[in-house]
Amino acid sequence: MHKRRDKILMRLLLVQSSSIKDFDRGAAKSHLQPLSFAEERNAARMTQPIRNVAIIAHVDHGKTTLVDAMLRQSGIFRENQVVAERVMDSNDLERERGITILSKNTALFYRGTKINIVDTPGHSDFGGEVERALRMVDGVLLLVDASEGPLPQTRYVLQKALQAKLPPIVVLNKIDRADARTAAVLDEIYDLFIDLDATEDQLDFPVLYTNARTGVAHRALTDAATNLQPLFETIVARIPAPSGDAAGVLQIQVTNLDYSDFLGRIAIGRVFNGTLQRGAQVGIAKLSGQLVPTVITKLFTFRGLERDEAEEVICGDVVAIAGVEDIQIGESITSLEDPAPCAPLTIDEPTLAMIFTVNTSPLAGREGNLVTSRDLRDRLQKELLTNVSIRVEDADATDAFRLVGRGELQLAILIETMRREGYEVMVGKPEIVVRTEQGRRVEPLELLVVDCPESFIGIVMETLGSRRGELTKMVNHGSGRVRMEFRIPSRGLIGLRGQLLTDTRGTALLHSLFDGWTDYAGELASRTTGALVADRAGETTAFALWNLQERGELFVGPGTEVYEGMIVGENSREADIDINVTKEKKQTNMRASTADEAIRLVPHRVLTLETAIEFIADDEYVEVTPKSIRLRKKVLDAKRRPRRWQQIRASADATA
Ligand SMILES: Nc1nc2c(ncn2[C@@H]2O[C@H](COP(=O)(O)OP(=O)(O)OP(=O)(O)O)[C@@H](O)[C@H]2O)c(=O)[nH]1
Ligand SMILES: [Mg+2]
């Protein structure tokens, strides 16, 4: 026992002395005043002080930027290390889109205290990531943009944090913005806390004012702070130290999975109790209730972007474990003799479903190499292991799966990831999960905030009215923009973003939040335009397109390979029409060159994955391959295809 204690003390001293220098070096490097060394070292402590904190906020309020600044100032990077901006957004899609998709762990040292940080995504579709992250921590930094104020996802993440009884530190970020309205936003935050039934204790939150870009945190808006020291101090002072007994029964809960080419699957979790030692015989408490014995051969702790191999990890810390292949999120690692698994993780139910099916189009298999139903099934099963907020069900048809997730973006990100891996897949129109509760049909409801210039109020109200949105609040900040709040069935949100952006010439901002279940509201209006459908296979010609472009908006340019039943444009009228886009110009004596005609072609609309998904109707698919995004009718053969407008007529006649 004594030997072990000495070992720990020794390590602590090493960590503490180096980390104090690190922080000051980091602060100095960022042209800030070096800090004094007057900190007393508490070498008598058994374990190193630790704080575990998650950063939560609405999308784009600056979480990842703040983590960047914290890492830099903690001196975690080498002197000459080149570090990308928003370094925690490490996967390709995150970097391309500038958003965080997956929660990620990092750790830094502030004057001898290890601060484990979880950076979380702010977009509501990734709310499941936040729920898991909260399991790992003892407190949160609630970031709020000093100009935008609290938005739906601020409410969601704060609600989850308060429910988990995690003390918050409020950080008003982007105080440098010209339109910052810091005092008013702080009032709005208090209102939000009260609205969420925060307790007295929870209301007594500390407030910091930050510019995450320059890495400065103020305790009072006008004080002379020049670095993030006030933030680090507040974290150490106000986030409770982790509880647990290092000598107690081992309890670890896996809340995240990672993968490394060298190490295979890596399970990340918090040690709630006991000490995990390398080589230890432990039990994995499966979600099924089984206890599976295993030996832990490789453990790591976090340090900046690195992971340090460790001999043991004591309760309170966050550990990464390699070599346990079939471990899953939510499962516990515990003692074999005296098992005490952690309570299972429960997270909100997903509400949006989409059919994924193998690509059956005539051009299938040309661009991707993973195209069979088997490939698709395996890939979706793999996704389930890391993505706890989706479900996969077998759909009625063969070769089709029903994916249930949190939102269009979440599913679009999955599809985008799959196409980059070489998959071909077709997806159907997203549909909202409707369920029956005590004999009543209920559907999910959403709290929607639309922020737009005053001049567009009318059109926004009209669009939302047609989707059964109910205006609950309208605030005019006097800046020329208004903020309107609606309650609206989640179904009404499908394709809404695209339409409102068109309605408001790209100026509207939309934020939504799942807000419970409501009685099924009946049919909603769907797309009011028809499709221009290719009536034969071939290659598009400029001549044909030029003749057809009056009909609506085209999605393809000249020289594109098409097939019968492929959608090549949007009709400006309600009905679908079949058109020949491959027609060649007849040779005549007239001197009109094809080049002239090509010049007069209106540029076609380029569909992105998300706009394609928003566009399609019930009888259509988006065909996704590594190189192309095509739209098609479910039934390709024109003669066998049901006509959408005929069905609409029929149903209208029936009710008349
Ligand atoms: N002016 C200003 N801009 C900031 C500040 N902090 C962050 N930003 C900018 O805000 C944008 C979003 O920052 P991120 O750090 O990606 O925000 P996030 O909260 O991590 O976003 P998600 O993870 O996608 O929810 C970036 O363009 C940042 O440069 C700040 O203090 N002032
Ligand atoms: Mg982020």
XYZ file of C-alpha atoms and ligand atoms in Angstrom:
689
model
C 0.000 0.000 0.000
C 2.791 2.384 0.971
C 4.693 1.688 -2.149
C 1.698 2.541 -4.252
C 1.123 5.747 -2.363
C 4.722 6.841 -2.984
C 4.399 6.079 -6.632
C 1.321 8.248 -6.888
C 2.936 11.106 -4.999
C 5.964 10.966 -7.202
C 3.860 11.153 -10.345
C 1.850 13.970 -8.906
C 4.875 16.068 -8.239
C 6.095 15.566 -11.750
C 2.763 16.501 -13.223
C 2.292 19.485 -10.979
C 5.656 21.085 -11.495
C 5.556 20.674 -15.231
C 1.975 21.840 -15.529
C 2.534 25.071 -13.656
C 5.285 25.981 -16.048
C 3.136 24.853 -18.932
C 0.310 27.170 -18.080
C 2.558 30.174 -17.746
C 4.431 29.311 -20.896
C 1.120 28.957 -22.738
C -0.095 32.280 -21.437
C 3.191 33.970 -22.317
C 3.216 32.451 -25.769
C -0.137 33.993 -26.513
C 1.346 37.405 -25.636
C -0.329 37.527 -22.285
C 1.163 38.388 -18.959
C 2.945 35.448 -17.397
C 1.389 34.395 -14.139
C 3.093 34.320 -10.796
C 4.517 31.072 -9.465
C 3.158 31.742 -6.005
C 0.887 28.752 -6.017
C 1.273 26.436 -3.088
C 1.722 22.866 -4.023
C -0.258 20.453 -2.056
C 2.003 17.464 -2.301
C 0.409 15.781 0.653
C -2.708 15.014 -1.344
C -3.292 11.419 -2.177
C -4.720 11.976 -5.580
C -4.240 14.705 -8.071
C -7.038 17.259 -8.014
C -9.345 16.818 -10.983
C -12.242 18.766 -12.437
C -14.540 17.296 -15.075
C -16.472 19.798 -17.113
C -18.555 19.794 -20.306
C -18.956 22.822 -22.533
C -22.524 23.156 -23.731
C -24.300 25.759 -25.852
C -26.417 26.441 -28.872
C -24.768 25.831 -32.232
C -21.911 28.203 -33.152
C -21.804 30.069 -29.872
C -18.071 29.355 -29.647
C -17.499 26.181 -27.624
C -14.769 24.690 -29.768
C -13.042 28.047 -30.143
C -12.972 28.419 -26.377
C -11.510 24.925 -25.954
C -8.801 25.927 -28.458
C -7.859 28.944 -26.397
C -7.898 26.937 -23.180
C -5.602 24.305 -24.661
C -3.189 26.880 -26.043
C -2.931 28.784 -22.800
C -2.474 25.655 -20.771
C 0.795 25.145 -22.623
C -0.217 21.711 -23.785
C 1.179 22.239 -27.260
C 4.882 22.155 -28.028
C 6.595 25.465 -28.699
C 6.764 24.944 -32.464
C 3.654 22.816 -32.851
C 1.358 23.847 -35.652
C -2.190 23.561 -34.396
C -5.220 23.973 -36.631
C -7.947 26.388 -35.698
C -10.787 24.665 -33.827
C -8.522 21.686 -33.488
C -11.098 19.577 -31.652
C -13.331 19.542 -34.737
C -11.093 16.842 -36.092
C -13.113 14.850 -38.588
C -13.431 15.873 -42.244
C -17.108 16.728 -42.163
C -16.682 18.809 -39.030
C -13.909 20.800 -40.651
C -15.813 21.285 -43.903
C -18.993 22.408 -42.224
C -17.456 24.263 -39.332
C -19.650 22.483 -36.818
C -19.001 19.938 -34.124
C -20.738 16.617 -34.737
C -19.259 14.329 -32.094
C -18.522 15.044 -28.454
C -14.805 14.851 -27.744
C -12.604 14.645 -24.702
C -9.477 16.534 -23.929
C -7.622 17.448 -20.775
C -5.308 20.195 -19.604
C -3.514 21.131 -16.448
C -4.031 24.342 -14.590
C -1.646 24.792 -11.717
C -1.656 21.193 -10.693
C -5.323 20.536 -11.282
C -6.224 18.320 -14.172
C -9.236 19.628 -16.043
C -10.976 17.028 -18.203
C -13.080 18.814 -20.793
C -15.797 17.482 -23.067
C -16.511 19.645 -26.090
C -20.069 18.960 -27.252
C -21.965 19.728 -30.463
C -24.513 22.537 -30.405
C -26.756 21.479 -33.257
C -29.989 19.956 -31.973
C -29.690 16.872 -34.170
C -26.680 15.839 -32.120
C -28.356 16.327 -28.749
C -27.711 12.665 -27.930
C -23.993 13.451 -27.833
C -24.592 16.085 -25.191
C -26.726 13.830 -23.047
C -23.923 11.274 -22.946
C -21.247 13.857 -22.279
C -23.103 15.084 -19.225
C -22.685 11.648 -17.672
C -18.929 12.167 -17.564
C -18.770 15.499 -15.764
C -19.436 17.254 -12.458
C -20.367 20.634 -13.885
C -20.880 22.548 -17.119
C -19.798 25.725 -18.832
C -22.968 27.104 -20.394
C -21.825 29.313 -23.239
C -24.162 31.943 -24.628
C -23.469 34.279 -27.534
C -23.628 37.823 -26.119
C -25.545 39.014 -29.136
C -27.812 36.092 -30.022
C -28.709 35.248 -26.443
C -30.212 31.927 -25.369
C -31.649 29.922 -28.287
C -33.534 26.604 -28.334
C -30.483 24.411 -27.918
C -29.302 26.566 -24.999
C -32.564 25.682 -23.351
C -32.233 22.009 -24.169
C -28.682 21.570 -22.894
C -29.300 23.649 -19.788
C -32.398 21.649 -18.998
C -30.400 18.423 -19.259
C -27.627 19.848 -17.059
C -30.067 21.052 -14.398
C -31.865 17.713 -14.404
C -28.515 16.012 -13.849
C -27.892 18.463 -10.968
C -24.701 19.726 -12.547
C -23.673 23.191 -11.371
C -23.315 25.610 -14.287
C -20.819 28.386 -14.920
C -22.367 30.869 -17.342
C -20.000 32.172 -19.989
C -21.150 35.067 -22.128
C -19.033 34.716 -25.238
C -18.370 36.953 -28.252
C -18.467 40.103 -26.134
C -16.401 41.720 -28.885
C -19.301 41.588 -31.339
C -20.479 45.037 -32.358
C -24.062 43.985 -31.708
C -23.349 42.370 -28.327
C -26.112 43.115 -25.814
C -24.478 41.521 -22.839
C -26.638 42.843 -19.986
C -29.901 42.013 -21.745
C -28.645 38.552 -22.617
C -27.691 37.915 -19.010
C -31.270 38.809 -18.009
C -32.573 36.382 -20.598
C -30.347 33.679 -19.122
C -31.767 34.291 -15.636
C -35.266 34.070 -17.095
C -34.358 30.809 -18.755
C -33.066 29.340 -15.480
C -36.255 30.376 -13.719
C -38.365 29.019 -16.518
C -36.587 25.691 -16.145
C -37.313 25.613 -12.403
C -33.706 25.990 -11.335
C -33.129 25.676 -7.592
C -31.722 28.547 -5.502
C -28.294 26.947 -5.645
C -28.404 26.563 -9.383
C -29.451 30.190 -9.786
C -26.379 31.274 -7.912
C -24.163 30.680 -10.946
C -20.906 32.514 -11.580
C -20.738 34.589 -14.772
C -17.740 35.185 -17.002
C -17.468 37.338 -20.083
C -15.257 35.980 -22.824
C -13.788 36.577 -26.192
C -12.942 33.005 -27.129
C -11.113 34.086 -30.257
C -8.521 36.122 -28.414
C -8.677 33.924 -25.320
C -9.701 36.420 -22.667
C -12.129 35.910 -19.795
C -13.376 38.752 -17.572
C -15.099 38.460 -14.233
C -16.603 41.897 -14.821
C -17.138 43.166 -18.323
C -14.688 46.005 -17.996
C -11.922 44.511 -15.869
C -8.380 44.370 -17.183
C -8.101 40.602 -17.708
C -5.809 39.557 -20.534
C -6.108 35.788 -20.554
C -8.326 32.897 -19.507
C -6.996 32.670 -15.976
C -10.316 33.864 -14.472
C -12.063 31.037 -16.280
C -9.606 28.393 -15.096
C -9.866 29.710 -11.544
C -13.639 29.659 -11.650
C -13.660 26.079 -12.919
C -11.348 24.957 -10.130
C -13.293 26.896 -7.483
C -16.851 26.223 -8.566
C -16.974 22.831 -10.251
C -17.027 20.209 -7.499
C -14.140 17.784 -7.275
C -15.195 14.283 -8.307
C -16.382 12.035 -5.533
C -15.687 8.324 -5.177
C -13.326 6.068 -3.322
C -10.078 5.033 -4.993
C -10.020 1.871 -2.919
C -13.697 1.065 -3.506
C -15.435 -1.241 -5.966
C -14.485 -0.487 -9.555
C -17.192 1.375 -11.488
C -16.584 2.783 -14.940
C -19.222 3.733 -17.444
C -18.414 3.830 -21.141
C -19.885 6.987 -22.642
C -17.963 7.275 -25.861
C -16.201 5.089 -28.388
C -13.278 5.927 -30.571
C -11.245 4.017 -33.074
C -7.561 3.980 -33.837
C -5.812 2.078 -36.606
C -3.154 0.937 -34.162
C -5.298 0.132 -31.168
C -8.664 -0.810 -32.619
C -11.710 0.142 -30.656
C -11.183 2.517 -27.767
C -13.764 2.861 -25.024
C -13.876 6.171 -23.199
C -15.493 6.511 -19.826
C -15.430 8.017 -16.424
C -14.080 6.097 -13.462
C -16.751 6.714 -10.845
C -15.305 4.510 -8.170
C -12.249 2.393 -7.476
C -9.019 2.242 -9.465
C -8.503 0.574 -12.807
C -5.118 -1.071 -13.124
C -3.374 -2.342 -16.206
C -3.658 -6.099 -16.438
C -6.662 -6.154 -14.126
C -9.269 -8.888 -14.438
C -12.561 -7.055 -14.628
C -16.128 -7.703 -15.661
C -17.989 -5.909 -18.420
C -21.587 -5.456 -17.386
C -23.357 -5.754 -20.731
C -26.597 -3.964 -21.475
C -28.210 -7.403 -21.508
C -27.329 -7.886 -17.826
C -24.504 -10.368 -18.468
C -21.130 -9.969 -16.787
C -18.322 -10.851 -19.183
C -14.817 -11.284 -17.724
C -11.971 -9.572 -19.525
C -8.419 -8.349 -18.946
C -7.637 -4.688 -19.487
C -4.284 -4.465 -21.224
C -3.971 -0.855 -22.305
C -5.209 2.271 -20.546
C -4.745 5.899 -21.342
C -5.555 9.237 -19.845
C -6.098 12.431 -21.803
C -3.596 15.253 -22.207
C -4.419 17.857 -24.830
C -4.766 16.065 -28.130
C -2.626 13.190 -26.913
C -3.331 10.157 -24.844
C -0.810 9.051 -22.251
C -0.483 5.399 -21.503
C -1.131 4.788 -17.817
C -0.510 2.007 -15.327
C -3.645 2.854 -13.439
C -6.452 5.356 -13.477
C -8.041 6.444 -10.242
C -11.678 7.320 -9.667
C -12.640 10.789 -10.760
C -10.585 10.685 -13.938
C -11.598 9.898 -17.496
C -10.003 6.842 -19.033
C -9.570 5.510 -22.561
C -9.316 1.727 -22.771
C -8.022 -0.127 -25.806
C -8.294 -3.774 -26.663
C -11.819 -4.516 -25.475
C -13.388 -5.160 -28.823
C -17.055 -5.696 -28.215
C -17.697 -3.104 -25.537
C -20.566 -0.706 -26.147
C -21.693 2.699 -25.044
C -23.643 2.644 -21.790
C -21.989 -0.543 -20.534
C -20.032 -0.624 -17.288
C -16.682 -2.017 -16.322
C -16.781 -3.293 -12.804
C -15.355 -5.772 -10.356
C -15.781 -9.458 -11.224
C -16.200 -10.566 -7.637
C -18.364 -7.740 -6.432
C -20.044 -6.256 -9.506
C -21.725 -2.853 -9.168
C -22.661 -1.690 -12.678
C -23.639 1.956 -13.238
C -27.244 2.809 -14.005
C -27.920 2.518 -17.743
C -27.719 5.634 -19.875
C -31.102 6.773 -21.044
C -31.417 9.353 -23.738
C -34.302 11.000 -25.569
C -36.105 8.932 -28.170
C -35.347 9.699 -31.811
C -38.264 11.137 -33.760
C -37.397 11.234 -37.444
C -37.269 8.200 -39.704
C -35.895 7.628 -43.158
C -35.835 4.556 -45.378
C -32.375 3.447 -46.520
C -32.358 0.962 -49.344
C -29.915 -0.598 -51.788
C -29.425 1.330 -54.979
C -31.627 -0.220 -57.666
C -31.266 2.493 -60.284
C -29.967 1.639 -63.777
C -26.687 3.387 -62.988
C -26.130 1.513 -59.711
C -22.745 0.044 -58.923
C -20.711 2.248 -61.237
C -19.308 4.645 -58.678
C -19.379 2.837 -55.378
C -17.945 -0.496 -54.317
C -20.219 -1.177 -51.336
C -23.614 -1.673 -52.883
C -25.242 -4.844 -51.619
C -27.920 -5.185 -49.006
C -25.372 -7.037 -46.867
C -22.924 -4.114 -47.080
C -25.659 -1.718 -46.105
C -26.857 -3.805 -43.180
C -23.333 -4.242 -41.800
C -22.604 -0.550 -42.068
C -25.777 0.455 -40.283
C -25.139 -2.084 -37.545
C -21.674 -0.628 -37.085
C -23.155 2.848 -36.798
C -25.397 1.693 -33.978
C -22.371 0.883 -31.863
C -21.142 4.437 -31.697
C -24.269 6.424 -32.379
C -26.634 5.908 -29.485
C -29.248 8.342 -30.719
C -30.284 6.297 -33.768
C -32.177 3.058 -34.210
C -32.264 0.730 -37.188
C -35.385 -1.285 -37.979
C -36.090 -3.666 -40.823
C -38.445 -1.956 -43.237
C -41.366 -3.734 -44.920
C -39.582 -4.146 -48.216
C -36.582 -6.427 -48.654
C -33.207 -4.716 -48.862
C -34.596 -1.708 -47.001
C -33.950 -0.422 -43.498
C -35.740 2.220 -41.500
C -33.342 4.521 -39.714
C -34.734 6.536 -36.848
C -32.714 9.534 -35.701
C -32.903 13.005 -34.274
C -33.132 15.104 -37.416
C -32.426 15.591 -41.085
C -28.900 16.841 -40.527
C -27.931 13.903 -38.364
C -29.066 11.437 -41.029
C -27.541 13.517 -43.829
C -24.178 13.403 -42.050
C -24.415 9.626 -41.828
C -25.241 9.359 -45.543
C -22.409 11.724 -46.431
C -19.972 9.679 -44.335
C -21.146 6.488 -46.016
C -20.755 7.818 -49.537
C -17.205 8.835 -48.744
C -16.552 5.302 -47.602
C -17.688 3.986 -50.999
C -21.324 3.122 -50.356
C -24.211 3.542 -52.750
C -27.615 3.917 -51.168
C -31.063 5.306 -51.851
C -32.979 7.192 -49.204
C -36.627 8.121 -48.999
C -38.383 11.211 -47.756
C -37.871 11.724 -44.029
C -40.983 11.017 -42.029
C -41.848 11.771 -38.465
C -42.443 9.005 -35.995
C -46.129 8.875 -35.071
C -47.102 6.666 -32.174
C -50.190 5.631 -30.293
C -50.448 6.490 -26.621
C -53.504 5.291 -24.715
C -55.520 4.981 -27.861
C -54.553 8.441 -29.167
C -52.331 9.050 -32.156
C -49.585 11.453 -31.136
C -46.757 13.079 -33.023
C -43.703 15.066 -31.916
C -43.964 18.782 -31.502
C -41.215 21.313 -31.918
C -40.407 24.680 -30.442
C -39.227 26.739 -33.394
C -37.495 30.097 -33.297
C -37.268 32.078 -36.524
C -35.093 35.150 -36.610
C -35.564 37.336 -39.683
C -35.700 40.949 -40.889
C -38.965 42.730 -40.046
C -39.949 43.006 -43.685
C -40.393 39.240 -43.949
C -42.750 38.744 -40.993
C -45.768 38.315 -43.275
C -44.341 35.645 -45.505
C -42.810 33.723 -42.596
C -46.148 33.675 -40.763
C -47.879 32.499 -43.906
C -45.421 29.671 -44.560
C -45.591 28.496 -40.962
C -49.366 28.789 -40.895
C -49.611 26.389 -43.833
C -47.504 23.952 -41.810
C -49.670 24.285 -38.704
C -47.217 26.431 -36.812
C -48.718 28.429 -33.966
C -47.086 31.734 -33.071
C -46.439 31.874 -29.324
C -44.154 34.866 -28.966
C -42.678 37.669 -31.006
C -39.808 39.838 -29.811
C -38.407 42.837 -31.586
C -34.944 43.722 -30.345
C -35.097 46.975 -32.238
C -32.263 45.978 -34.529
C -34.451 45.622 -37.595
C -34.771 41.900 -36.993
C -37.522 40.103 -35.141
C -37.539 36.814 -33.319
C -40.709 34.739 -33.566
C -41.435 31.593 -31.604
C -43.763 28.898 -32.842
C -45.026 25.551 -31.702
C -45.223 23.321 -34.715
C -45.562 19.583 -35.416
C -42.112 18.211 -36.257
C -43.504 17.147 -39.633
C -43.913 20.814 -40.464
C -40.136 21.260 -40.259
C -39.273 18.879 -43.053
C -38.058 20.970 -45.933
C -38.892 24.161 -44.034
C -35.372 25.539 -43.923
C -35.044 25.560 -47.700
C -38.408 27.185 -48.185
C -37.884 29.902 -45.569
C -34.471 30.717 -46.977
C -36.109 31.228 -50.360
C -38.955 33.224 -48.800
C -36.590 35.554 -46.966
C -33.802 35.705 -49.552
C -31.441 33.765 -47.365
C -31.772 35.974 -44.296
C -33.818 33.803 -41.919
C -32.214 31.879 -39.077
C -34.061 28.823 -37.798
C -33.597 26.943 -34.573
C -35.815 24.183 -33.306
C -36.123 22.003 -30.275
C -38.145 18.874 -29.588
C -40.923 19.895 -27.249
C -42.911 16.784 -26.410
C -45.784 14.959 -28.056
C -49.120 16.278 -29.217
C -52.275 14.944 -30.837
C -51.738 14.063 -34.468
C -52.674 17.141 -36.451
C -53.889 15.469 -39.647
C -52.417 15.750 -43.102
C -49.974 18.548 -43.838
C -49.437 20.142 -47.195
C -46.531 18.573 -49.032
C -44.464 19.919 -51.899
C -46.662 22.014 -54.133
C -44.631 21.540 -57.281
C -44.204 18.507 -59.496
C -41.103 16.941 -60.928
C -39.654 17.044 -64.419
C -38.929 13.386 -65.096
C -36.704 11.960 -67.819
C -38.754 9.685 -70.080
C -35.834 7.685 -71.492
C -32.227 6.826 -70.871
C -29.416 8.688 -72.565
C -27.255 11.727 -72.298
C -28.751 15.189 -71.876
C -28.237 17.665 -74.697
C -28.020 21.418 -74.492
C -30.619 21.602 -77.224
C -33.194 19.592 -75.276
C -32.530 21.413 -72.021
C -32.781 24.768 -73.717
C -36.248 23.883 -74.963
C -37.379 22.627 -71.583
C -35.957 25.174 -69.213
C -39.111 27.285 -69.398
C -41.014 24.524 -67.664
C -39.332 24.978 -64.336
C -35.898 24.685 -62.823
C -33.461 22.058 -64.052
C -31.185 19.974 -61.828
C -28.882 18.739 -64.591
C -26.684 20.352 -67.192
C -25.831 19.115 -70.692
C -23.878 15.866 -71.071
C -25.369 14.216 -67.979
C -26.306 10.560 -68.124
C -29.965 10.033 -67.208
C -32.393 7.131 -67.048
C -36.135 6.760 -67.369
C -37.764 7.875 -64.134
C -34.862 10.099 -63.059
C -35.913 13.540 -61.879
C -34.112 16.227 -63.837
C -35.875 19.312 -62.530
C -38.706 20.903 -60.611
C -41.877 21.638 -62.532
C -43.361 25.018 -61.777
C -46.785 23.364 -61.677
C -48.224 20.749 -59.428
C -48.100 17.760 -61.763
C -45.127 15.621 -62.712
C -44.289 15.652 -66.399
C -42.218 13.258 -68.434
C -39.799 14.966 -70.749
C -37.142 13.995 -73.223
C -33.899 15.629 -72.205
C -31.783 13.694 -74.686
C -33.243 15.093 -77.902
C -30.653 16.014 -80.533
C -31.066 19.058 -82.700
C -32.147 18.163 -86.228
C -29.579 19.149 -88.805
C -30.906 22.096 -90.770
C -29.403 24.665 -93.004
C -29.863 27.403 -90.459
C -26.717 28.776 -88.947
C -27.520 28.377 -85.284
C -24.569 26.738 -83.608
C -25.073 24.532 -80.526
C -22.548 26.682 -78.732
C -24.947 29.617 -78.962
C -27.707 27.595 -77.365
C -25.478 26.326 -74.596
C -24.691 29.891 -73.672
C -28.339 30.681 -73.258
C -28.949 27.824 -70.803
C -29.965 29.046 -67.397
C -27.486 27.570 -64.885
C -29.098 24.495 -63.341
C -29.674 24.117 -59.636
C -26.947 21.995 -58.079
C -28.424 19.721 -55.469
C -26.584 19.043 -52.282
C -27.450 16.017 -50.238
C -29.521 18.100 -47.850
C -31.422 20.058 -50.496
C -32.121 16.794 -52.310
C -33.521 15.196 -49.169
C -35.640 18.257 -48.515
C -36.979 18.232 -52.055
C -38.220 14.691 -52.530
C -41.835 13.623 -52.116
C -43.195 10.312 -50.830
C -42.945 8.608 -54.203
C -39.350 9.612 -54.799
C -35.843 8.624 -53.710
C -32.490 10.329 -53.462
C -29.837 8.109 -55.036
C -26.468 8.680 -53.396
C -23.158 7.368 -54.701
C -19.607 8.461 -53.938
C -19.726 10.794 -56.954
C -23.367 11.660 -57.630
C -26.582 12.742 -56.040
C -29.548 11.918 -58.254
C -33.263 12.126 -57.678
C -35.635 9.537 -59.037
C -39.174 8.293 -58.948
C -39.632 5.149 -56.890
C -41.330 3.601 -59.924
C -39.098 4.239 -62.909
C -41.317 2.912 -65.702
C -43.490 5.813 -66.810
C -46.373 3.547 -67.764
C -46.532 1.915 -64.342
C -45.917 4.992 -62.253
C -48.819 6.393 -60.211
C -49.402 10.041 -60.984
C -49.091 12.188 -57.939
C -51.613 14.797 -58.982
C -54.132 12.093 -59.827
C -53.855 10.781 -56.306
C -54.177 14.265 -54.881
C -57.299 14.838 -56.992
C -58.738 11.507 -55.971
C -58.311 12.240 -52.288
C -59.709 15.771 -52.719
C -62.743 14.376 -54.563
C -63.309 11.837 -51.847
C -63.515 14.516 -49.154
C -65.612 16.932 -51.245
N -16.373 37.566 -32.695
C -16.229 36.415 -32.058
N -16.391 35.272 -32.746
C -16.246 34.107 -32.078
C -15.935 34.070 -30.698
N -15.885 32.771 -30.331
C -16.129 32.031 -31.434
N -16.343 32.830 -32.499
C -16.653 32.408 -33.872
O -17.898 31.745 -33.888
C -17.909 30.706 -34.856
C -18.345 29.401 -34.247
O -17.372 28.972 -33.342
P -17.243 27.467 -32.853
O -16.186 27.448 -31.817
O -17.135 26.510 -33.986
O -18.672 27.264 -32.182
P -19.238 25.952 -31.503
O -20.064 26.389 -30.358
O -18.136 24.987 -31.201
O -20.163 25.379 -32.656
P -20.817 23.905 -32.720
O -19.859 22.962 -32.103
O -21.067 23.589 -34.157
O -22.097 23.983 -31.958
C -16.494 30.662 -35.426
O -16.499 31.359 -36.645
C -15.664 31.377 -34.388
O -14.527 31.991 -34.919
C -15.774 35.314 -30.005
O -15.533 35.385 -28.806
N -15.938 36.443 -30.737
Mg -17.966 23.105 -31.717
